[in-house]
Each structure stands twice: as structure tokens, then as C-alpha cells.
């Protein structure tokens, strides 16, 4: 049993997974913003931002978090380069 | 004037009825006069957990419908002086009582002056309402007359998520500052990293912790017999429920060390995060 418990501890145990999943699901529950809607929002963000700058779509990460009782929407968007600006009409 | 506590959870089967029965016995043990109200209409359970199932004549729906007086439906516990049960109806459903009627019953209970076995007359100090699972009418009924809410959860993702939902609903009903009871903690699993600890749960729910009840086989033995484990001196859960009752009446009682019973791994001291009281 000692051996087994040490083995599990090395793997980190499932409690961290539980806590992370719980935090994620609760941030969606509390904001009443289901994960699928966040995906949709992310797609729209990509469209908007891409028309200004060239971004790495695969590297985009958008998530809801709670820090110090504050809900935040954090988007991390890797930039590849600037697009040539179209002249203003 | 007495205080009405509701024991609720959202998720089913996490230990609301067990908690209600044990807190009731423990409060009566401390000398308080307590009425337990089973609000789980259609799924009456509190009577069997208390061992009072053979003494029921009338139930809460009979009171609401005017078939009997409130006093007639109240069952006096056979072991604990000062403890009473107002049973749920078994053959009706949750819609046979409205939230307004429920609030009215709790108010009537507060105004009821009854003499205990030894002839002492007085009012109830506590009315403890056992809520059904869910967030529908049964839950609405249970919280209708509540001054204070105790939320029971277990260290599981689904139970904690439901507790969060309940906290939100209680806030909307202006039953603020609910307190949390975490039931069925297994210290060995918390230590090996396979169960969320108290600190994790409090961190996520941001509520005040009222107590921690360990997983305990004696609970089943108690339910088999119809005798809540508070009276069982060999039960860790019983001791933990006693502590909860003392905190309810305002005593400062430290969380008990759950590891003492864990033998083999007990060397690690208690890693269950202790926060608040
Ligand atoms: N600390 C514990 N250790 C071991 N078993 C427990 C513990 N707490 C509760 N149980 C068991 O869990 C089961 C469910 O408990 P209980 O009936 O109190 O839950 P509940 O929340 O009232 O359920 P429901 O939502 O159906 O009303 C029971 O069989 C009970 O004996
Ligand atoms: Mg129950």
C-alpha cells in the first residue's frame, strides 16, 4: 500500500484534475456562458483580429478565470506580423 | 425567538438527512429544544433515520390541509428530551405544500409552546428543515421559512458544482452567508492526492466552513438501527456532528484531526487545510 500510494503521488493524483475541472465549469456556470458559446466568441474574435493583424490561430487561447474574486476573460493571441494597412476610404 | 435552519445541497444523496438527524440529536443533547421538519414530501426518510417511523399518525400535509393541529402531528423523540419531528407525507408530492404554507408552518413552530416529557414548557430554539435534492419546488419549500442555510456537499466535482448553484439561489432569496458542511471526507485519499481537501473546496466556493464529517461505516449501522451516530462514542462522524452542533450555537470548536484513525499513514499530520473555524 505504501508503494502504491507513493506511485499515485508521483502521478499527481486526480484531485488536481478535479479542482481544475471544477473551477472551469464553475466559471462558465457563474457567467452563464457555456463553453460552446465561448468557442463561438473565439471564432468571431479571430475574424475581427485577423483583419488587422496576422495571428497564429492554432496558438490562440481564450479562457474564463477567477482571480481574487474577479472574473476575467483572458485571451492570449500569438502575433505573427502586421498586415499591410489598407488606405482609409 | 427560535431560529430556522435549512439543510440543503442541490445534489441528492450527499447526506442532508443524515446531517439533519445528527444535528438535531446533538442540539437536543446540548439542552436545546429542537423541531426537525422533513420537507422531502413524497420521499419521507427522516423518520426512519431517527427510528420514529412507527409513531407517525399525521404529517405536514395533514397540518397544511387542516386535518389536524400542528401539535398533533409533532412526534416526540423517544430518546432525546426536547427533540421533535414533523414528518413529511409519503403518499403526496412536493406540490401539495406551497412555499407560503411552509413559511407559515415554520412561523407556527416558532410560536408553539409545548411541555417536554419532564414537564418543562417552552418554545423551540431551533427548527431544522431537511431539504429534498434539486432546485425545484421541494427546495423552494424547504428554504421558504429559513433564517440560515447549511449546505452539505461531498468532495466530488458534481456535488461541489451543485453546491455553488445552491449558494447562488440562496443569495437571490436573500438567505445570505450560507455555511458549508463537507461530508464523507476520506483523509487517506486527500493525502494521496485523490480527493479534494477542505481547503480546495472552500477556495472554490468561498463560503464559511461549518464542519467536516469523515466517511464512517458507523453511519450505516446507525441508520440500520434508527439511532443517529451522534450518540455512538466510537463514531468519528458522530463526534464531528457534535462539533457542528456546538458551532451552530456559537461555540468556537476547532476542526478535529481526522488522521488519528488513519493509522498507517497517520504520521503525516493533518493536511486537510484548516481555514475559518
Ligand atoms: N459520512 C458518511 N459516511 C458514510 N456514509 C454516509 C455518510 N453520510 C451519509 N452517508 C450515507 O449516504 C447515504 C445518503 O445519505 P442521506 O440520505 O443522508 O443523503 P440525502 O442528501 O438526504 O439524500 P437525498 O438527496 O436522497 O435526500 C445514506 O445511505 C447514508 O447512510
Ligand atoms: Mg434526504
GROMACS .gro file of C-alpha atoms and ligand atoms in nm:
model
  398
    1UNK     CA    1   0.000   0.000   0.000
    2UNK     CA    2   0.289   0.233   0.081
    3UNK     CA    3   0.436   0.167  -0.257
    4UNK     CA    4   0.108   0.223  -0.434
    5UNK     CA    5   0.034   0.550  -0.262
    6UNK     CA    6   0.381   0.675  -0.347
    7UNK     CA    7   0.325   0.577  -0.706
    8UNK     CA    8  -0.001   0.771  -0.721
    9UNK     CA    9   0.151   1.073  -0.559
   10UNK     CA   10   0.415   1.084  -0.825
   11UNK     CA   11   0.142   1.098  -1.086
   12UNK     CA   12  -0.006   1.395  -0.907
   13UNK     CA   13  -0.333   1.229  -0.805
   14UNK     CA   14  -0.673   1.304  -0.953
   15UNK     CA   15  -0.756   1.581  -0.710
   16UNK     CA   16  -0.581   1.846  -0.917
   17UNK     CA   17  -0.777   1.739  -1.222
   18UNK     CA   18  -1.095   1.758  -1.014
   19UNK     CA   19  -1.017   2.107  -0.890
   20UNK     CA   20  -0.922   2.239  -1.231
   21UNK     CA   21  -1.230   2.095  -1.398
   22UNK     CA   22  -1.447   2.230  -1.123
   23UNK     CA   23  -1.300   2.578  -1.150
   24UNK     CA   24  -1.352   2.581  -1.522
   25UNK     CA   25  -1.708   2.452  -1.514
   26UNK     CA   26  -1.799   2.695  -1.236
   27UNK     CA   27  -1.659   2.996  -1.416
   28UNK     CA   28  -1.887   2.908  -1.707
   29UNK     CA   29  -2.184   2.834  -1.477
   30UNK     CA   30  -2.144   3.159  -1.289
   31UNK     CA   31  -2.113   3.372  -1.603
   32UNK     CA   32  -2.393   3.179  -1.770
   33UNK     CA   33  -2.163   3.142  -2.068
   34UNK     CA   34  -2.147   2.781  -2.182
   35UNK     CA   35  -1.817   2.655  -2.328
   36UNK     CA   36  -1.962   2.625  -2.679
   37UNK     CA   37  -2.055   2.991  -2.678
   38UNK     CA   38  -1.704   3.082  -2.574
   39UNK     CA   39  -1.578   2.885  -2.876
   40UNK     CA   40  -1.809   3.082  -3.099
   41UNK     CA   41  -1.687   3.405  -2.947
   42UNK     CA   42  -1.331   3.293  -3.004
   43UNK     CA   43  -1.401   3.231  -3.374
   44UNK     CA   44  -1.551   3.576  -3.409
   45UNK     CA   45  -1.255   3.729  -3.228
   46UNK     CA   46  -1.020   3.559  -3.474
   47UNK     CA   47  -1.209   3.701  -3.768
   48UNK     CA   48  -1.202   4.053  -3.628
   49UNK     CA   49  -0.841   4.050  -3.517
   50UNK     CA   50  -0.715   3.880  -3.835
   51UNK     CA   51  -0.839   4.168  -4.043
   52UNK     CA   52  -0.591   4.392  -3.859
   53UNK     CA   53  -0.301   4.168  -3.772
   54UNK     CA   54  -0.172   3.830  -3.878
   55UNK     CA   55  -0.215   3.587  -3.592
   56UNK     CA   56  -0.132   3.223  -3.522
   57UNK     CA   57  -0.481   3.076  -3.498
   58UNK     CA   58  -0.364   2.742  -3.365
   59UNK     CA   59  -0.190   2.910  -3.074
   60UNK     CA   60  -0.490   3.110  -2.953
   61UNK     CA   61  -0.612   3.051  -2.601
   62UNK     CA   62  -0.927   3.213  -2.466
   63UNK     CA   63  -1.048   3.127  -2.118
   64UNK     CA   64  -1.258   3.240  -1.828
   65UNK     CA   65  -1.087   3.253  -1.492
   66UNK     CA   66  -1.145   3.384  -1.145
   67UNK     CA   67  -0.867   3.565  -0.971
   68UNK     CA   68  -0.906   3.729  -0.634
   69UNK     CA   69  -1.283   3.717  -0.669
   70UNK     CA   70  -1.269   3.887  -1.007
   71UNK     CA   71  -1.394   3.716  -1.317
   72UNK     CA   72  -1.168   3.764  -1.613
   73UNK     CA   73  -1.174   3.668  -1.974
   74UNK     CA   74  -0.817   3.608  -2.072
   75UNK     CA   75  -0.718   3.581  -2.436
   76UNK     CA   76  -0.366   3.500  -2.539
   77UNK     CA   77  -0.314   3.551  -2.912
   78UNK     CA   78   0.028   3.493  -3.072
   79UNK     CA   79   0.102   3.760  -3.332
   80UNK     CA   80   0.289   3.664  -3.650
   81UNK     CA   81   0.310   4.002  -3.816
   82UNK     CA   82   0.125   4.314  -3.913
   83UNK     CA   83  -0.097   4.326  -4.213
   84UNK     CA   84  -0.041   4.599  -4.463
   85UNK     CA   85  -0.289   4.866  -4.372
   86UNK     CA   86  -0.541   4.941  -4.629
   87UNK     CA   87  -0.574   5.306  -4.702
   88UNK     CA   88  -0.868   5.470  -4.540
   89UNK     CA   89  -1.159   5.530  -4.763
   90UNK     CA   90  -3.738   3.352   1.931
   91UNK     CA   91  -3.620   3.032   1.764
   92UNK     CA   92  -3.409   3.011   1.452
   93UNK     CA   93  -3.490   2.812   1.139
   94UNK     CA   94  -3.201   2.633   0.966
   95UNK     CA   95  -3.237   2.462   0.633
   96UNK     CA   96  -3.006   2.175   0.538
   97UNK     CA   97  -2.974   2.167   0.162
   98UNK     CA   98  -2.735   2.058  -0.114
   99UNK     CA   99  -2.862   2.057  -0.469
  100UNK     CA  100  -2.721   1.715  -0.541
  101UNK     CA  101  -2.901   1.414  -0.399
  102UNK     CA  102  -2.760   1.157  -0.161
  103UNK     CA  103  -2.481   1.370  -0.014
  104UNK     CA  104  -2.600   1.340   0.346
  105UNK     CA  105  -2.868   1.604   0.413
  106UNK     CA  106  -3.098   1.372   0.605
  107UNK     CA  107  -2.810   1.217   0.798
  108UNK     CA  108  -2.689   1.567   0.887
  109UNK     CA  109  -3.035   1.689   0.989
  110UNK     CA  110  -3.092   1.392   1.219
  111UNK     CA  111  -2.750   1.412   1.381
  112UNK     CA  112  -2.750   1.786   1.429
  113UNK     CA  113  -3.098   1.756   1.578
  114UNK     CA  114  -2.993   1.493   1.831
  115UNK     CA  115  -2.672   1.682   1.912
  116UNK     CA  116  -2.855   2.012   1.971
  117UNK     CA  117  -3.112   1.836   2.192
  118UNK     CA  118  -2.819   1.679   2.379
  119UNK     CA  119  -2.685   2.025   2.446
  120UNK     CA  120  -3.017   2.109   2.607
  121UNK     CA  121  -3.188   2.294   2.324
  122UNK     CA  122  -3.543   2.238   2.214
  123UNK     CA  123  -3.545   2.130   1.852
  124UNK     CA  124  -3.808   2.059   1.586
  125UNK     CA  125  -3.694   1.867   1.280
  126UNK     CA  126  -3.906   1.926   0.975
  127UNK     CA  127  -3.891   1.677   0.689
  128UNK     CA  128  -3.954   1.879   0.374
  129UNK     CA  129  -3.888   1.586   0.140
  130UNK     CA  130  -4.254   1.528   0.068
  131UNK     CA  131  -4.315   1.200  -0.116
  132UNK     CA  132  -3.980   1.055  -0.007
  133UNK     CA  133  -4.008   1.052   0.369
  134UNK     CA  134  -3.675   0.948   0.524
  135UNK     CA  135  -3.602   1.144   0.837
  136UNK     CA  136  -3.846   0.929   1.036
  137UNK     CA  137  -3.655   0.605   0.969
  138UNK     CA  138  -3.315   0.764   1.025
  139UNK     CA  139  -3.443   0.873   1.368
  140UNK     CA  140  -3.619   0.542   1.436
  141UNK     CA  141  -3.959   0.710   1.465
  142UNK     CA  142  -4.135   0.552   1.168
  143UNK     CA  143  -4.382   0.357   1.378
  144UNK     CA  144  -4.508   0.657   1.565
  145UNK     CA  145  -4.636   0.865   1.276
  146UNK     CA  146  -5.005   0.939   1.272
  147UNK     CA  147  -5.026   1.274   1.096
  148UNK     CA  148  -4.785   1.453   0.866
  149UNK     CA  149  -4.712   1.801   0.738
  150UNK     CA  150  -4.968   1.783   0.459
  151UNK     CA  151  -5.236   1.694   0.715
  152UNK     CA  152  -5.142   2.009   0.905
  153UNK     CA  153  -5.149   2.223   0.592
  154UNK     CA  154  -5.484   2.076   0.485
  155UNK     CA  155  -5.629   2.136   0.831
  156UNK     CA  156  -5.685   1.767   0.913
  157UNK     CA  157  -5.501   1.805   1.239
  158UNK     CA  158  -5.337   2.065   1.456
  159UNK     CA  159  -4.963   2.122   1.435
  160UNK     CA  160  -4.915   1.988   1.786
  161UNK     CA  161  -5.085   1.661   1.697
  162UNK     CA  162  -4.852   1.595   1.405
  163UNK     CA  163  -4.534   1.658   1.606
  164UNK     CA  164  -4.367   1.338   1.722
  165UNK     CA  165  -4.166   1.344   2.041
  166UNK     CA  166  -3.835   1.160   2.008
  167UNK     CA  167  -3.819   0.862   2.242
  168UNK     CA  168  -3.452   0.901   2.341
  169UNK     CA  169  -3.378   1.269   2.338
  170UNK     CA  170  -3.574   1.507   2.552
  171UNK     CA  171  -3.660   1.823   2.364
  172UNK     CA  172  -3.636   1.670   2.016
  173UNK     CA  173  -3.942   1.659   1.790
  174UNK     CA  174  -4.016   1.557   1.432
  175UNK     CA  175  -4.273   1.695   1.194
  176UNK     CA  176  -4.284   1.419   0.931
  177UNK     CA  177  -4.323   1.462   0.556
  178UNK     CA  178  -4.616   1.299   0.379
  179UNK     CA  179  -4.519   0.982   0.199
  180UNK     CA  180  -4.806   0.948  -0.047
  181UNK     CA  181  -4.832   1.308  -0.165
  182UNK     CA  182  -4.593   1.505  -0.382
  183UNK     CA  183  -4.398   1.829  -0.341
  184UNK     CA  184  -4.674   2.044  -0.487
  185UNK     CA  185  -4.914   1.959  -0.203
  186UNK     CA  186  -4.743   2.230   0.002
  187UNK     CA  187  -4.658   2.579  -0.121
  188UNK     CA  188  -4.362   2.790  -0.010
  189UNK     CA  189  -4.603   3.026   0.168
  190UNK     CA  190  -4.761   2.740   0.361
  191UNK     CA  191  -4.418   2.613   0.451
  192UNK     CA  192  -4.311   2.952   0.580
  193UNK     CA  193  -4.631   2.964   0.780
  194UNK     CA  194  -4.556   2.625   0.940
  195UNK     CA  195  -4.209   2.736   1.047
  196UNK     CA  196  -4.360   3.052   1.198
  197UNK     CA  197  -4.623   2.847   1.380
  198UNK     CA  198  -4.349   2.619   1.512
  199UNK     CA  199  -4.165   2.921   1.648
  200UNK     CA  200  -4.476   3.028   1.836
  201UNK     CA  201  -4.562   2.686   1.971
  202UNK     CA  202  -4.525   2.640   2.344
  203UNK     CA  203  -4.506   2.275   2.441
  204UNK     CA  204  -4.415   2.084   2.751
  205UNK     CA  205  -4.141   1.822   2.724
  206UNK     CA  206  -4.150   1.484   2.893
  207UNK     CA  207  -4.023   1.626   3.219
  208UNK     CA  208  -4.292   1.890   3.207
  209UNK     CA  209  -4.077   2.189   3.112
  210UNK     CA  210  -4.277   2.419   2.888
  211UNK     CA  211  -4.109   2.640   2.631
  212UNK     CA  212  -4.052   2.740   2.272
  213UNK     CA  213  -3.831   2.577   2.013
  214UNK     CA  214  -3.476   2.711   1.997
  215UNK     CA  215  -3.415   2.557   1.656
  216UNK     CA  216  -3.625   2.439   1.367
  217UNK     CA  217  -3.411   2.231   1.132
  218UNK     CA  218  -3.552   2.168   0.785
  219UNK     CA  219  -3.433   1.868   0.581
  220UNK     CA  220  -3.449   1.977   0.218
  221UNK     CA  221  -3.504   1.742  -0.074
  222UNK     CA  222  -3.245   1.730  -0.353
  223UNK     CA  223  -3.286   1.951  -0.657
  224UNK     CA  224  -3.371   2.316  -0.711
  225UNK     CA  225  -3.742   2.276  -0.786
  226UNK     CA  226  -4.043   2.331  -0.566
  227UNK     CA  227  -3.930   2.094  -0.292
  228UNK     CA  228  -3.618   2.305  -0.248
  229UNK     CA  229  -3.821   2.627  -0.271
  230UNK     CA  230  -4.048   2.496   0.003
  231UNK     CA  231  -3.759   2.394   0.225
  232UNK     CA  232  -3.589   2.734   0.216
  233UNK     CA  233  -3.910   2.936   0.240
  234UNK     CA  234  -3.901   2.988   0.616
  235UNK     CA  235  -3.526   2.964   0.666
  236UNK     CA  236  -3.325   3.221   0.860
  237UNK     CA  237  -2.999   3.043   0.786
  238UNK     CA  238  -2.878   2.777   0.542
  239UNK     CA  239  -2.631   2.493   0.587
  240UNK     CA  240  -2.510   2.343   0.262
  241UNK     CA  241  -2.395   1.983   0.259
  242UNK     CA  242  -2.152   1.868  -0.006
  243UNK     CA  243  -1.909   1.584  -0.064
  244UNK     CA  244  -1.558   1.618  -0.212
  245UNK     CA  245  -1.681   1.541  -0.562
  246UNK     CA  246  -1.687   1.765  -0.868
  247UNK     CA  247  -2.061   1.724  -0.926
  248UNK     CA  248  -2.160   1.782  -0.562
  249UNK     CA  249  -1.945   2.094  -0.529
  250UNK     CA  250  -2.078   2.231  -0.856
  251UNK     CA  251  -2.435   2.184  -0.734
  252UNK     CA  252  -2.346   2.347  -0.402
  253UNK     CA  253  -2.226   2.651  -0.596
  254UNK     CA  254  -2.558   2.670  -0.777
  255UNK     CA  255  -2.745   2.649  -0.447
  256UNK     CA  256  -2.533   2.927  -0.298
  257UNK     CA  257  -2.633   3.147  -0.591
  258UNK     CA  258  -3.003   3.064  -0.549
  259UNK     CA  259  -2.991   3.128  -0.175
  260UNK     CA  260  -2.830   3.466  -0.235
  261UNK     CA  261  -3.109   3.553  -0.475
  262UNK     CA  262  -3.358   3.465  -0.198
  263UNK     CA  263  -3.161   3.681   0.041
  264UNK     CA  264  -3.062   3.394   0.266
  265UNK     CA  265  -2.711   3.519   0.288
  266UNK     CA  266  -2.392   3.378   0.432
  267UNK     CA  267  -2.467   3.008   0.399
  268UNK     CA  268  -2.230   2.777   0.582
  269UNK     CA  269  -2.077   2.461   0.442
  270UNK     CA  270  -2.055   2.108   0.576
  271UNK     CA  271  -1.824   1.880   0.382
  272UNK     CA  272  -1.936   1.521   0.429
  273UNK     CA  273  -1.770   1.187   0.352
  274UNK     CA  274  -1.413   1.311   0.359
  275UNK     CA  275  -1.156   1.033   0.340
  276UNK     CA  276  -0.834   1.172   0.483
  277UNK     CA  277  -0.625   0.894   0.331
  278UNK     CA  278  -0.743   0.981  -0.018
  279UNK     CA  279  -0.695   1.353   0.041
  280UNK     CA  280  -0.338   1.281   0.142
  281UNK     CA  281  -0.264   1.059  -0.153
  282UNK     CA  282  -0.391   1.337  -0.379
  283UNK     CA  283  -0.703   1.159  -0.499
  284UNK     CA  284  -0.965   1.362  -0.317
  285UNK     CA  285  -1.017   1.734  -0.295
  286UNK     CA  286  -0.942   1.861   0.054
  287UNK     CA  287  -1.134   2.112   0.260
  288UNK     CA  288  -0.907   2.395   0.152
  289UNK     CA  289  -0.968   2.320  -0.217
  290UNK     CA  290  -1.345   2.322  -0.169
  291UNK     CA  291  -1.357   2.637   0.043
  292UNK     CA  292  -1.125   2.804  -0.204
  293UNK     CA  293  -1.367   2.731  -0.487
  294UNK     CA  294  -1.696   2.804  -0.312
  295UNK     CA  295  -1.579   3.097  -0.099
  296UNK     CA  296  -1.817   3.024   0.188
  297UNK     CA  297  -1.769   2.977   0.558
  298UNK     CA  298  -1.688   2.624   0.671
  299UNK     CA  299  -1.909   2.491   0.948
  300UNK     CA  300  -1.780   2.138   0.972
  301UNK     CA  301  -1.614   1.836   0.819
  302UNK     CA  302  -1.767   1.491   0.855
  303UNK     CA  303  -1.548   1.191   0.776
  304UNK     CA  304  -1.665   0.888   0.582
  305UNK     CA  305  -1.776   0.648   0.854
  306UNK     CA  306  -1.926   0.298   0.838
  307UNK     CA  307  -2.100   0.363   1.169
  308UNK     CA  308  -2.344   0.588   0.982
  309UNK     CA  309  -2.494   0.288   0.808
  310UNK     CA  310  -2.506   0.095   1.134
  311UNK     CA  311  -2.687   0.391   1.288
  312UNK     CA  312  -2.936   0.410   1.002
  313UNK     CA  313  -2.997   0.036   1.026
  314UNK     CA  314  -3.092   0.077   1.389
  315UNK     CA  315  -3.266   0.411   1.361
  316UNK     CA  316  -3.018   0.569   1.602
  317UNK     CA  317  -2.812   0.866   1.473
  318UNK     CA  318  -2.435   0.824   1.527
  319UNK     CA  319  -2.404   1.130   1.749
  320UNK     CA  320  -2.482   0.901   2.040
  321UNK     CA  321  -2.218   0.648   1.934
  322UNK     CA  322  -1.895   0.729   2.114
  323UNK     CA  323  -1.689   0.512   1.877
  324UNK     CA  324  -1.801   0.713   1.573
  325UNK     CA  325  -1.574   0.981   1.429
  326UNK     CA  326  -1.865   1.116   1.227
  327UNK     CA  327  -2.071   1.133   1.546
  328UNK     CA  328  -1.803   1.342   1.713
  329UNK     CA  329  -1.783   1.567   1.407
  330UNK     CA  330  -2.161   1.622   1.412
  331UNK     CA  331  -2.142   1.713   1.781
  332UNK     CA  332  -1.882   1.974   1.694
  333UNK     CA  333  -2.106   2.112   1.421
  334UNK     CA  334  -2.393   2.148   1.669
  335UNK     CA  335  -2.168   2.337   1.911
  336UNK     CA  336  -2.058   2.571   1.632
  337UNK     CA  337  -2.422   2.630   1.540
  338UNK     CA  338  -2.489   2.764   1.887
  339UNK     CA  339  -2.186   2.988   1.862
  340UNK     CA  340  -1.909   2.795   2.036
  341UNK     CA  341  -1.560   2.805   1.888
  342UNK     CA  342  -1.467   2.444   1.828
  343UNK     CA  343  -1.152   2.359   1.632
  344UNK     CA  344  -1.178   2.112   1.346
  345UNK     CA  345  -1.095   1.768   1.471
  346UNK     CA  346  -0.790   1.591   1.342
  347UNK     CA  347  -0.920   1.327   1.111
  348UNK     CA  348  -0.592   1.148   1.075
  349UNK     CA  349  -0.581   0.987   1.416
  350UNK     CA  350  -0.792   0.699   1.288
  351UNK     CA  351  -0.584   0.650   0.979
  352UNK     CA  352  -0.308   0.451   1.149
  353UNK     CA  353  -0.067   0.357   0.876
  354UNK     CA  354  -0.040   0.696   0.714
  355UNK     CA  355  -0.127   0.892   1.024
  356UNK     CA  356   0.232   1.015   1.054
  357UNK     CA  357   0.174   1.295   0.809
  358UNK     CA  358  -0.028   1.509   1.045
  359UNK     CA  359  -0.334   1.675   0.916
  360UNK     CA  360  -0.315   1.801   0.566
  361UNK     CA  361  -0.679   1.889   0.546
  362UNK     CA  362  -0.642   2.259   0.514
  363UNK     CA  363  -0.789   2.438   0.809
  364UNK     CA  364  -0.944   2.769   0.742
  365UNK     CA  365  -1.204   2.973   0.917
  366UNK     CA  366  -1.341   2.784   1.211
  367LIG     N1  367  -2.023   1.044   0.647
  367LIG     C1  368  -2.080   0.935   0.591
  367LIG     N2  369  -2.015   0.816   0.591
  367LIG     C2  370  -2.073   0.707   0.537
  367LIG     N3  371  -2.195   0.706   0.481
  367LIG     C3  372  -2.264   0.820   0.478
  367LIG     C4  373  -2.211   0.941   0.533
  367LIG     N4  374  -2.303   1.039   0.515
  367LIG     C5  375  -2.408   0.982   0.451
  367LIG     N5  376  -2.387   0.851   0.429
  367LIG     C6  377  -2.477   0.758   0.361
  367LIG     O1  378  -2.511   0.815   0.236
  367LIG     C7  379  -2.645   0.786   0.201
  367LIG     C8  380  -2.719   0.912   0.167
  367LIG     O2  381  -2.734   0.989   0.286
  367LIG     P1  382  -2.863   1.078   0.312
  367LIG     O3  383  -2.987   1.000   0.295
  367LIG     O4  384  -2.842   1.147   0.441
  367LIG     O5  385  -2.847   1.181   0.192
  367LIG     P2  386  -2.951   1.291   0.141
  367LIG     O6  387  -2.870   1.406   0.096
  367LIG     O7  388  -3.053   1.317   0.247
  367LIG     O8  389  -3.019   1.215   0.020
  367LIG     P3  390  -3.149   1.266  -0.065
  367LIG     O9  391  -3.098   1.372  -0.157
  367LIG    O10  392  -3.195   1.146  -0.135
  367LIG    O11  393  -3.248   1.318   0.036
  367LIG     C9  394  -2.703   0.708   0.317
  367LIG    O12  395  -2.700   0.572   0.287
  367LIG    C10  396  -2.611   0.740   0.432
  367LIG    O13  397  -2.605   0.636   0.523
  368LIG    MG1  398  -3.267   1.312   0.232
   0.00000   0.00000   0.00000
